[in-house]
Amino acid sequence: MKKSVSEIAQMHQNKQTQLLAILHDIQEQERFISDEVLHILSDELDVPLVELEGVRSFYHFFSSQHRGRYTVYMNTSATSEMSGAFEVMQAFEKHSGIEFGQTTSDFKIGLYKTSCIGLCDQEPAAIINNLVFTQLTASRVKEIVEAMKAGKDLKVLLRQGEGQNKNPLIGAEIFNNIRQKGPLFFNEFEPGSALKKAMDLGSLDVIESIKKSNLRGRGGAGFPTGQKWGFCRAADANRRYVICNIDEGEPGTFKDRVLLTENPYLVFEGMVVAGYAIESKRGIVYLRGEYAYLKNYLEEVLNQMRQGHLLGKKILGTRFSFDIQIKLGAGAYICGEESALIESAEGKRGQPRNRPPFPVVSGYLNKPTVVNNPETFGCAAKIVLNGPEWFRKMGTAASSGVKLFSVAGDCDRPGIYELEWGMSVADLLKLCGAKDAYAVQVGGPSGVLISERQFARKLAYEDLGTGGAITIFNKTRDLLSILHNHMEFFNNETCGFCVPCRAGNAILLKKLEKIMIGNGTSNDLSEIKAWGQTVKLASRCGLGQTSPNPLLTALQNFSDEIASKVRHDIDYISQFNMDFAIEESVKVAGRSPNLRVEEVED
Amino acid sequence: MEQGTIKITIDDKEIWAKDGQSVVEAARENHIFIPTLCDYKSLKPAGTCRLCTVKIGGRFVSACTTTVSNGMKVENESSEIKDIRKSLIEMLFVEGNHMCPSCEKSGNCDLQALAYRYQMTAPRFPFSFTNRRLDASLPHLILEHNRCIQCLRCVRGVRAKDGRDLFGFVDRGAKIHITVDKTVEEAFSEKTAAAAMAICPVGALIQKGGAYQTPIGDRKYDLHPIGSEIESNIEQSGGSHDTKS
Amino acid sequence: MTPNPEKKKLVVATTSLAGCFGCHMSFLDIDERILQLITHVEFNRSPIDDIKHINKPCDVGFVEGGCCNTENVHTLREFRKNCKILVSLGQCAITGGLPAMRNGIPMSDLFSEVYQNTNNPTLGNHLIPNDEEIPIILDRVYPCHEIVKVDAFLPGCPPNADLIWEALVRIIEGKSLDDLTYQYFKYD
């Protein structure tokens, strides 16, 4: 039964903070969100129409145009391209008769590209109506398109996944690929044990314990967690929030997906511990839209926790109450930035805020808010359980504990590795069976691209700090194409709010393309360095401040190879191409491309 | 007005600022010009244009969103910062289609004036010649997207009588653009058109029927660079602080 | 600028591509200073003296207008080849200018709007001109520095005569064109 827009809005209490959920429901039911719908919502939610238009147009998974009854979201990240995405996409286009970016005229099938969906170790992958297909081939695509044309349930075409992915609540064709287990994430955990310990300690000592453990944020930035919790608790307010940031959009990272699939109790208990420590009553799990297929399963986990008195009112029979709500993102890398995530969770465009004030002082609904990565919450739970000394014994002096690494690309064993901080890149490459690594992207496109000369460097905050994405490229890969993929990614994902990130990244991409077609000079390389630096320094948030990194770190670490792609004997090459420039007008005017004059005189 | 109580240094000049003031405001009151495009009177700073980028404590920040604190040292006029600002101006010029010779706002345009001040001849970046729309469907207001720099001054500063946002911005990345709510009565009024044109730093919002009235030579920036009114030691009158209309 | 008949005269060429000759008119607006100028420079190809092609190496070339057709490109390349210093004169040369407002509009739309959907009596046959002698129109109007390397830029529509004069004096004196006088430095 179709629901009316008003009914859908009502299901979500007509609240703007539920706007993304409302738009998800409408998009899923209607396959697009019309202007008419926005008019109704504007009245129902009392939100200005222009703001609703702004929100609808901000997220990849919302559209004003029909996306088809089956909507294919094909991942286009570098690892996907390396695994044959091009052939797979061609097959999709051939069999459905449309190009990517289009919907068939009968509105049956829509083909759309999307940024990394967190499946880099099993590409090419696509999400079709929340069903996940991995390791796609042209022949499977043919089957899938035929099933879509026939209006069949695509579930029958899914291969069985691994571990909890088999759980009917998930039902995804996903392989966990946990290659190396450690003491923290993928072993027995008794739900409630960390929370009991926390309550024995008392809230202030929990924060002390986290501080002593030296735990730093696992999302990439590495801010000391105990300090963050301390600041938030100290902020004067009647309400505080705990947010779990499951918006791992950095191409090459997928460890949060596996952690949430296999050990969500640990993560959620970490959130409750945080809530207890900072005296909060409400937690929010911000789940990226790409992981929507995990939602029902995670809801069930939360229910189990409520039944076990680990969540909800009077937790473990005490006066402490804390509940968690899952909010679904809708496709936007920028929402991994904590203030953008908060905006998005409030039902707005996911644009970063100006800081200060920081979220620990003024976050969700302008209340003090702790935003942490799920891995950080997992660590926190175990630290409370086993003590800070246990945690500090692992890793290095400056980087305590273990870290989850998402390893993908050219190696025999891509997947998840739980490792102590301090391992060298070379050792990790050995571990995952990367025999002929030429370049390693540490920390995704926003991190650094390193060459063999730096493989002795250590994975640790004091050397190569990272959110854990390790993407390996061997000598057969084209360096410039990888850089192009990464710069395109930033161009697709910039929110466009500030000038250097919006305009600067477009300029840098164009510059790279100039070099790729053989029109580059050494001038172009120095300009990339200078312009990239401007984008880094002047941009408003972390996205812009790191977006030129693919180019800048490649120029630094692969200087010889890149220098070999440009001319050094001249300082100016025109991009102008006469044949191209006259092609259209000759055709329209119906004349021959007569360039006699040029030939005679030049 | 309360006395300045906070001491900060901008380049080598020590100045007194008031608690809660932004670096841009404090500088302005002390006759130091920090260029801005998106910052406007009492509107909540957005930080979209980054023109006011300064260096504080080794980090580059936007001066419009940074509040003064005691002992703060601000670098404003270094060659590094000047080059960043000039780059940003040039980015805006190549990103949109800024045809100054035919623009109603020429001579009174803040973007153009800043380009004059920083002596931009040809931008160092290639023009994008992006295809943008001109929307002249409203009776009194033209939305010329080719000239829009997405500063969001109109979005933040022009509202309907009931407080509703009249202007919004849609899409993201390079496609981001402003929009106006044509279901609201005020969108059609002459008053809104005048307010929109006044708040727009460039020629993206133009009130119909009143352009090119000031002769060349008498326009805002014909004789004196933008910012010279701040830098001259004549006290500014009043310091009008408009609130949202 | 003091007259110096001893010194070798600078050879100057000028041309107008996709422009309106407004920049050249503004050049002439240096008025009587042109008498002073010719003690320092000798004009080669220019609409001012009607020399059709550059016939000796030039020191400075001034180009008005961007490139909208094949002939413009050809002329610009001739200037680049023969001029030590190439100067883009005015907004059209620098940015494409008003002619570049067509950039982004498909050629078919442009042609049909101009030649076919028109009531212009001089275009009675409604045909798109395709005589082989006519230069071929480019897909868009190009600023000069996108086609050849340009050494200096004098903005304005047209550039103020005093700006042109200031630039000429500086070139003759071998000085840089940075920091030109604010009141003359305009884009309109």
XYZ file of C-alpha atoms in Angstrom, chain A residues 17-587:
571
model
C 15.291 16.115 12.475
C 13.685 13.125 10.721
C 13.750 14.765 7.305
C 16.269 12.359 5.803
C 14.201 9.390 6.967
C 11.090 10.960 5.450
C 12.847 11.632 2.153
C 14.239 8.088 2.144
C 10.731 6.672 2.505
C 9.400 8.852 -0.292
C 12.332 8.147 -2.593
C 11.970 4.428 -1.968
C 8.238 4.434 -2.606
C 8.036 6.870 -5.528
C 11.624 6.450 -6.853
C 11.911 10.240 -6.926
C 10.977 13.256 -4.835
C 8.838 15.699 -6.749
C 8.455 19.440 -6.197
C 4.866 18.726 -5.229
C 6.048 16.467 -2.437
C 8.319 19.223 -1.172
C 5.404 21.662 -1.123
C 3.433 19.313 1.089
C 6.419 18.661 3.335
C 7.087 22.372 3.629
C 3.655 22.765 5.206
C 3.763 19.580 7.252
C 7.207 20.166 8.731
C 7.092 23.954 8.675
C 10.395 24.080 6.858
C 10.957 26.634 4.056
C 10.538 25.182 0.591
C 13.962 26.401 -0.519
C 15.581 24.566 2.359
C 13.846 21.327 1.375
C 15.026 21.780 -2.208
C 18.490 22.287 -0.815
C 18.360 19.052 1.161
C 16.899 16.993 -1.665
C 19.613 18.129 -4.057
C 22.456 17.611 -1.608
C 22.428 13.828 -1.245
C 23.297 11.281 -3.928
C 20.401 8.976 -3.058
C 17.660 11.597 -3.350
C 16.524 12.778 -6.720
C 13.971 15.050 -8.316
C 14.021 12.769 -11.371
C 12.735 9.199 -11.502
C 15.589 6.807 -10.682
C 13.823 3.687 -11.920
C 12.015 0.933 -10.020
C 15.374 -0.761 -9.817
C 18.150 1.698 -9.122
C 21.683 0.516 -9.696
C 24.339 2.415 -7.737
C 27.633 1.357 -9.210
C 30.808 2.092 -7.329
C 33.458 3.901 -9.337
C 36.355 4.057 -6.901
C 39.925 3.240 -7.967
C 39.832 -0.356 -6.675
C 36.587 -0.895 -8.537
C 38.154 0.330 -11.763
C 41.131 -1.943 -11.126
C 38.822 -4.938 -10.719
C 37.085 -4.471 -14.023
C 34.323 -1.965 -13.292
C 34.557 -0.676 -16.821
C 33.429 -3.964 -18.401
C 30.726 -4.346 -15.784
C 29.391 -0.881 -16.476
C 29.470 -1.490 -20.189
C 27.429 -4.629 -19.617
C 24.873 -2.712 -17.566
C 24.590 -0.119 -20.318
C 24.441 -2.651 -23.127
C 21.737 -4.817 -21.596
C 19.545 -2.036 -20.271
C 19.975 0.193 -23.311
C 20.769 3.348 -21.364
C 23.875 5.103 -20.131
C 24.948 5.641 -16.567
C 23.193 8.703 -15.226
C 19.924 7.726 -16.943
C 16.669 5.917 -16.283
C 14.932 3.809 -18.932
C 11.900 5.433 -20.526
C 9.607 2.838 -18.929
C 11.076 3.844 -15.532
C 12.097 0.260 -14.840
C 15.864 0.605 -14.563
C 18.076 3.481 -13.505
C 21.864 3.344 -13.753
C 23.832 5.675 -11.493
C 27.413 5.959 -10.364
C 28.330 6.491 -6.777
C 31.455 7.015 -4.709
C 33.045 4.271 -2.600
C 30.478 1.940 -0.989
C 32.934 0.259 1.365
C 33.476 -2.986 -0.549
C 36.962 -2.392 -1.946
C 38.086 -5.936 -1.169
C 35.336 -7.437 -3.345
C 34.909 -5.139 -6.313
C 33.318 -4.456 -8.699
C 30.308 -3.944 -6.496
C 26.935 -2.298 -6.828
C 23.939 -1.626 -4.627
C 20.584 -2.280 -6.265
C 17.526 -1.383 -4.195
C 19.522 -1.938 -1.011
C 20.745 -5.354 -2.151
C 24.486 -5.661 -2.364
C 26.129 -7.392 -5.311
C 29.871 -7.941 -5.185
C 32.544 -9.274 -7.540
C 30.345 -8.496 -10.490
C 31.103 -9.807 -13.935
C 29.630 -8.956 -17.293
C 27.739 -12.273 -17.424
C 26.190 -11.767 -13.978
C 25.158 -8.286 -15.004
C 23.286 -9.760 -17.936
C 21.326 -11.992 -15.555
C 20.641 -9.106 -13.213
C 19.411 -6.797 -15.967
C 17.144 -9.514 -17.337
C 15.666 -10.038 -13.887
C 15.118 -6.306 -13.518
C 13.422 -6.125 -16.900
C 11.149 -8.994 -15.884
C 10.339 -7.277 -12.615
C 11.697 -10.125 -10.512
C 12.894 -10.040 -6.939
C 16.660 -9.740 -7.234
C 17.214 -11.597 -3.973
C 17.246 -14.901 -5.818
C 20.330 -13.787 -7.700
C 22.334 -13.093 -4.565
C 25.124 -15.416 -3.581
C 25.348 -16.160 0.083
C 27.575 -13.877 2.097
C 29.832 -14.669 5.001
C 29.246 -14.499 8.766
C 26.381 -12.285 9.877
C 25.886 -11.196 6.283
C 23.958 -14.444 6.006
C 21.596 -13.220 8.684
C 18.232 -12.728 6.946
C 18.068 -9.241 8.441
C 21.126 -8.340 6.379
C 21.040 -10.790 3.486
C 23.967 -9.256 1.679
C 26.390 -10.846 -0.697
C 29.302 -9.656 1.357
C 32.437 -11.402 2.554
C 33.963 -10.176 5.777
C 37.500 -11.186 4.828
C 38.787 -10.860 8.360
C 42.390 -11.871 7.740
C 43.954 -11.107 11.066
C 42.141 -11.130 14.376
C 43.494 -9.383 17.430
C 42.653 -8.977 21.085
C 39.990 -6.373 20.605
C 37.330 -6.610 17.963
C 36.552 -10.045 16.651
C 36.438 -12.262 19.713
C 34.076 -13.059 22.535
C 32.478 -10.100 24.180
C 29.858 -10.457 26.873
C 27.309 -7.692 26.378
C 26.985 -5.596 29.522
C 30.385 -6.458 30.923
C 31.998 -3.153 30.005
C 28.982 -1.199 31.152
C 28.954 -2.934 34.562
C 32.609 -2.114 34.952
C 31.974 1.477 33.969
C 29.255 1.815 36.589
C 31.579 0.378 39.195
C 34.179 2.950 38.249
C 31.832 5.922 38.158
C 31.527 8.337 35.276
C 34.519 10.542 36.075
C 36.847 7.596 36.426
C 35.649 6.225 33.106
C 36.873 9.415 31.453
C 40.108 9.242 33.456
C 40.577 5.676 32.323
C 40.084 6.587 28.673
C 42.502 9.478 29.085
C 45.099 7.184 30.663
C 44.722 4.682 27.861
C 45.898 7.304 25.406
C 43.096 6.299 23.031
C 42.856 8.538 19.996
C 40.005 8.820 17.508
C 40.079 6.007 14.984
C 38.347 7.841 12.163
C 41.593 9.384 10.988
C 42.029 12.717 12.736
C 43.280 11.077 15.927
C 41.918 13.469 18.527
C 42.412 12.158 22.096
C 39.126 10.493 23.030
C 39.317 11.003 26.784
C 39.914 14.685 26.291
C 36.922 14.915 23.954
C 34.660 13.219 26.486
C 36.036 15.426 29.252
C 35.352 18.610 27.299
C 31.827 17.483 26.518
C 31.049 16.568 30.091
C 32.443 19.900 31.265
C 30.266 21.872 28.844
C 27.356 23.422 30.666
C 24.094 22.019 29.326
C 20.910 20.215 30.272
C 21.305 17.705 27.453
C 24.222 16.018 25.742
C 24.471 13.637 22.818
C 26.654 10.717 21.799
C 26.977 10.130 18.078
C 28.558 7.163 16.376
C 29.957 8.185 13.015
C 29.424 5.288 10.627
C 29.948 7.366 7.525
C 33.158 5.737 6.405
C 33.216 7.221 2.936
C 36.953 7.455 2.442
C 37.655 5.316 -0.622
C 39.498 2.225 0.502
C 37.992 1.929 3.973
C 35.444 -0.697 4.981
C 36.460 -1.755 8.489
C 33.476 -0.101 10.185
C 31.135 -2.144 8.007
C 32.758 -5.401 9.106
C 32.929 -4.304 12.738
C 29.247 -3.361 12.726
C 28.344 -6.614 11.017
C 30.243 -8.895 13.361
C 30.449 -7.094 16.670
C 27.826 -4.355 16.929
C 27.268 -5.073 20.648
C 30.772 -3.901 21.429
C 30.346 -0.669 19.498
C 26.938 0.145 20.930
C 28.081 -0.674 24.438
C 30.952 1.733 23.910
C 28.341 4.360 23.091
C 26.401 3.601 26.259
C 29.631 3.834 28.256
C 30.284 7.206 26.632
C 26.726 8.273 27.451
C 27.254 7.235 31.039
C 30.585 9.052 31.210
C 29.366 12.369 29.841
C 25.918 12.129 31.428
C 23.992 11.887 28.205
C 20.641 10.276 27.636
C 20.632 9.970 23.889
C 22.827 8.379 21.326
C 22.585 8.534 17.572
C 24.052 6.057 15.155
C 24.627 7.895 11.914
C 24.708 5.087 9.384
C 25.825 5.983 5.893
C 23.136 5.516 3.246
C 25.377 3.021 1.471
C 25.035 0.701 4.501
C 21.241 0.921 4.681
C 21.076 -2.877 4.351
C 22.551 -3.111 7.867
C 19.804 -1.010 9.431
C 17.250 -3.696 10.270
C 19.932 -5.918 11.727
C 21.344 -3.118 13.857
C 17.830 -2.158 15.009
C 17.413 -5.756 16.157
C 20.709 -5.581 18.052
C 19.485 -2.447 19.789
C 16.238 -4.239 20.678
C 18.186 -7.121 22.145
C 20.160 -4.669 24.216
C 16.961 -3.022 25.444
C 15.611 -6.407 26.430
C 18.835 -7.114 28.297
C 18.502 -3.759 30.112
C 21.665 -2.531 28.442
C 19.774 0.227 26.726
C 16.654 2.243 27.404
C 15.291 3.234 30.783
C 16.981 2.212 34.050
C 19.933 0.480 32.518
C 21.127 -2.485 34.596
C 18.606 -1.461 37.220
C 20.251 1.888 37.880
C 18.803 5.379 37.396
C 20.838 5.812 34.242
C 18.804 5.901 31.036
C 20.226 6.002 27.566
C 18.782 5.100 24.218
C 20.139 4.943 20.715
C 18.446 5.881 17.478
C 19.721 4.988 14.042
C 19.735 7.763 11.486
C 20.409 6.969 7.895
C 22.580 9.172 5.708
C 21.836 9.480 2.019
C 25.118 9.442 0.170
C 27.576 12.210 0.960
C 31.240 11.708 1.833
C 31.359 15.111 3.481
C 29.014 13.865 6.218
C 31.960 11.965 7.651
C 33.155 15.367 8.864
C 31.637 15.570 12.326
C 29.939 18.946 12.073
C 28.555 18.088 8.627
C 27.289 14.819 10.073
C 25.515 16.728 12.819
C 23.877 19.051 10.297
C 22.769 16.013 8.327
C 21.445 14.288 11.447
C 19.399 17.421 12.107
C 17.778 16.978 8.689
C 19.755 19.602 6.829
C 22.291 19.777 4.044
C 25.398 18.019 5.218
C 27.599 21.071 5.227
C 30.349 21.514 7.776
C 29.871 24.207 10.349
C 32.295 26.943 11.176
C 34.432 25.962 14.117
C 34.732 26.995 16.880
C 32.387 26.261 18.551
C 33.315 22.595 18.414
C 30.655 19.888 18.727
C 31.755 19.055 22.287
C 30.457 22.509 23.188
C 27.727 22.995 20.597
C 26.845 19.972 18.504
C 23.579 18.188 17.767
C 20.718 20.675 18.256
C 23.426 22.985 19.603
C 23.975 20.749 22.612
C 27.363 19.355 23.653
C 27.997 16.274 21.556
C 30.620 13.578 21.374
C 31.115 12.253 17.859
C 33.318 9.180 17.590
C 34.126 6.463 15.143
C 32.603 3.007 15.901
C 36.089 1.578 16.302
C 36.801 4.234 18.919
C 33.681 3.238 20.852
C 34.736 -0.401 20.586
C 38.164 0.446 21.986
C 36.603 2.497 24.775
C 34.399 -0.391 25.872
C 37.355 -2.749 26.033
C 39.533 -0.183 27.818
C 36.921 0.173 30.521
C 36.675 -3.600 30.735
C 40.374 -4.453 30.754
C 41.929 -1.270 32.046
C 44.010 1.420 30.373
C 47.303 -0.367 31.114
C 46.192 -3.368 29.084
C 45.514 -1.061 26.153
C 48.728 0.915 26.475
C 50.821 -2.216 26.446
C 49.839 -2.608 22.816
C 51.113 -0.370 20.030
C 53.806 2.255 20.437
C 54.455 4.796 23.154
C 52.644 7.532 21.255
C 50.023 5.320 19.594
C 48.545 2.914 22.047
C 46.338 -0.031 21.246
C 45.351 -1.782 18.087
C 43.899 -0.532 14.842
C 41.662 -1.996 12.204
C 43.099 -1.746 8.715
C 41.077 -2.071 5.522
C 43.476 -3.524 2.993
C 42.566 -3.566 -0.690
C 44.106 -3.434 -4.117
C 46.930 -5.511 -5.518
C 47.515 -8.191 -2.889
C 46.605 -11.837 -2.321
C 44.644 -11.330 0.888
C 42.623 -8.124 0.870
C 40.392 -7.588 3.861
C 40.448 -6.608 7.523
C 43.550 -6.697 9.687
C 43.566 -5.958 13.388
C 47.116 -4.855 14.131
C 49.000 -3.117 16.857
C 50.071 0.379 15.946
C 53.686 0.564 14.845
C 53.830 -2.067 12.137
C 55.820 -0.987 9.102
C 54.111 -0.696 5.764
C 56.523 -3.317 4.424
C 55.473 -5.818 7.091
C 51.809 -5.211 6.375
C 52.456 -5.704 2.669
C 54.117 -9.022 3.459
C 51.218 -10.022 5.675
C 48.588 -9.378 3.033
C 50.616 -10.904 0.228
C 51.417 -7.815 -1.791
C 54.435 -8.941 -3.744
C 54.977 -6.202 -6.237
C 53.625 -3.098 -4.530
C 54.622 0.048 -6.339
C 52.517 2.645 -4.566
C 50.490 2.472 -1.384
C 47.699 4.876 -0.575
C 47.683 5.205 3.201
C 44.530 6.689 4.664
C 42.646 6.888 1.381
C 42.811 9.736 -1.138
C 42.895 12.309 1.658
C 45.961 10.589 3.116
C 49.310 10.040 1.453
C 50.510 8.072 -1.535
C 53.856 6.530 -0.696
C 56.474 4.754 -2.772
C 58.790 1.862 -2.025
C 61.322 4.240 -0.507
C 58.906 4.852 2.364
C 57.705 1.312 2.975
C 59.840 1.177 6.115
C 57.649 3.872 7.630
C 55.497 2.915 10.585
C 51.727 2.906 10.752
C 51.281 5.036 13.856
C 50.132 8.544 14.711
C 53.760 9.664 15.063
C 54.577 8.604 11.510
C 51.758 7.545 9.191
C 48.606 8.279 11.134
C 45.563 6.881 9.372
C 41.940 5.916 9.621
C 43.076 2.529 8.362
C 42.586 2.478 4.604
C 45.521 0.818 2.848
C 45.176 0.569 -0.912
C 47.946 -1.140 -2.840
C 48.891 -0.496 -6.449
C 51.412 -2.557 -8.370
C 53.583 -1.502 -11.286
C 50.983 -2.311 -13.906
C 48.705 0.459 -12.615
C 48.726 3.871 -14.206
C 49.592 6.394 -11.541
C 47.925 9.322 -13.293
C 44.658 7.420 -13.711
C 44.603 6.681 -10.002
C 45.223 10.337 -9.213
C 42.480 11.271 -11.646
C 40.049 8.921 -9.973
C 40.854 10.432 -6.589
C 40.608 14.028 -7.760
C 37.309 13.256 -9.458
C 36.145 11.830 -6.168
C 36.841 15.093 -4.357
C 35.161 17.052 -7.134
C 32.080 14.888 -6.768
C 32.073 15.070 -3.006
C 32.930 18.694 -2.222
C 29.889 20.357 -0.732
C 30.664 23.485 -2.735
C 30.250 25.806 0.214
C 33.673 27.436 0.161
C 35.523 28.795 -2.855
C 38.929 27.062 -2.711
C 37.472 23.582 -2.363
C 34.690 24.078 -4.895
C 36.575 25.979 -7.593
C 40.119 24.931 -6.722
C 39.557 21.205 -7.012
C 37.906 21.657 -10.399
C 40.966 23.588 -11.545
C 43.369 20.960 -10.213
C 41.459 18.194 -11.976
C 41.627 20.104 -15.250
C 45.345 20.579 -14.785
C 45.843 16.866 -14.258
C 43.849 16.137 -17.404
C 46.114 18.501 -19.314
C 49.108 16.429 -18.234
C 47.326 13.157 -18.974
C 46.802 14.048 -22.625
C 50.456 14.952 -22.975
C 50.119 18.729 -22.823
C 51.871 19.183 -19.498
C 55.050 21.129 -18.871
C 57.200 21.447 -15.776
C 55.366 24.739 -15.221
C 52.165 22.785 -14.768
C 53.771 20.711 -12.045
C 54.913 23.758 -10.092
C 51.474 25.280 -10.535
C 49.810 22.148 -9.159
C 52.056 22.427 -6.117
C 51.276 26.100 -5.590
C 47.563 25.888 -6.322
C 47.141 22.692 -4.331
C 48.750 24.429 -1.396
C 46.290 27.317 -1.698
C 43.341 24.911 -1.652
C 44.778 23.178 1.405
C 45.430 26.366 3.340
C 42.301 28.320 2.503
C 39.620 25.621 2.607
C 37.071 25.625 5.343
C 37.012 21.988 6.449
C 39.010 18.799 6.358
C 37.748 17.804 2.925
C 39.254 20.812 1.182
C 42.280 20.838 3.427
C 43.202 17.329 2.282
C 41.697 17.160 -1.209
C 44.901 18.109 -3.087
C 46.812 15.378 -1.208
C 46.654 12.805 -4.028
C 48.437 15.247 -6.326
C 50.741 16.794 -3.763
C 51.932 13.539 -2.190
C 52.359 11.896 -5.586
C 54.428 14.861 -6.761
C 56.552 14.440 -3.688
C 56.943 10.686 -3.634
C 56.788 9.851 -7.327
C 58.536 12.958 -8.589
C 60.582 11.138 -11.231
C 57.679 9.273 -12.719
C 55.467 12.344 -12.855
C 58.283 14.504 -14.196
C 58.616 11.986 -17.027
C 55.021 12.722 -18.071
C 55.628 16.391 -18.866
C 57.806 18.393 -21.228
C 60.750 20.242 -19.786
C 62.066 21.892 -22.934
C 59.204 24.357 -23.317
C 57.175 26.289 -20.778
C 53.898 26.708 -22.640
C 51.735 24.204 -24.478
C 48.445 25.424 -25.841
C 45.414 23.304 -25.088
C 43.822 24.644 -28.234
C 43.020 22.056 -30.874
C 41.920 23.496 -34.195
C 40.397 20.276 -35.532
C 38.274 19.904 -32.452
C 37.381 23.606 -32.361
C 35.915 23.650 -35.883
C 34.372 20.200 -35.916
C 30.900 21.208 -34.829
C 30.535 24.395 -36.819
C 31.747 22.730 -40.016
C 29.118 20.076 -39.513
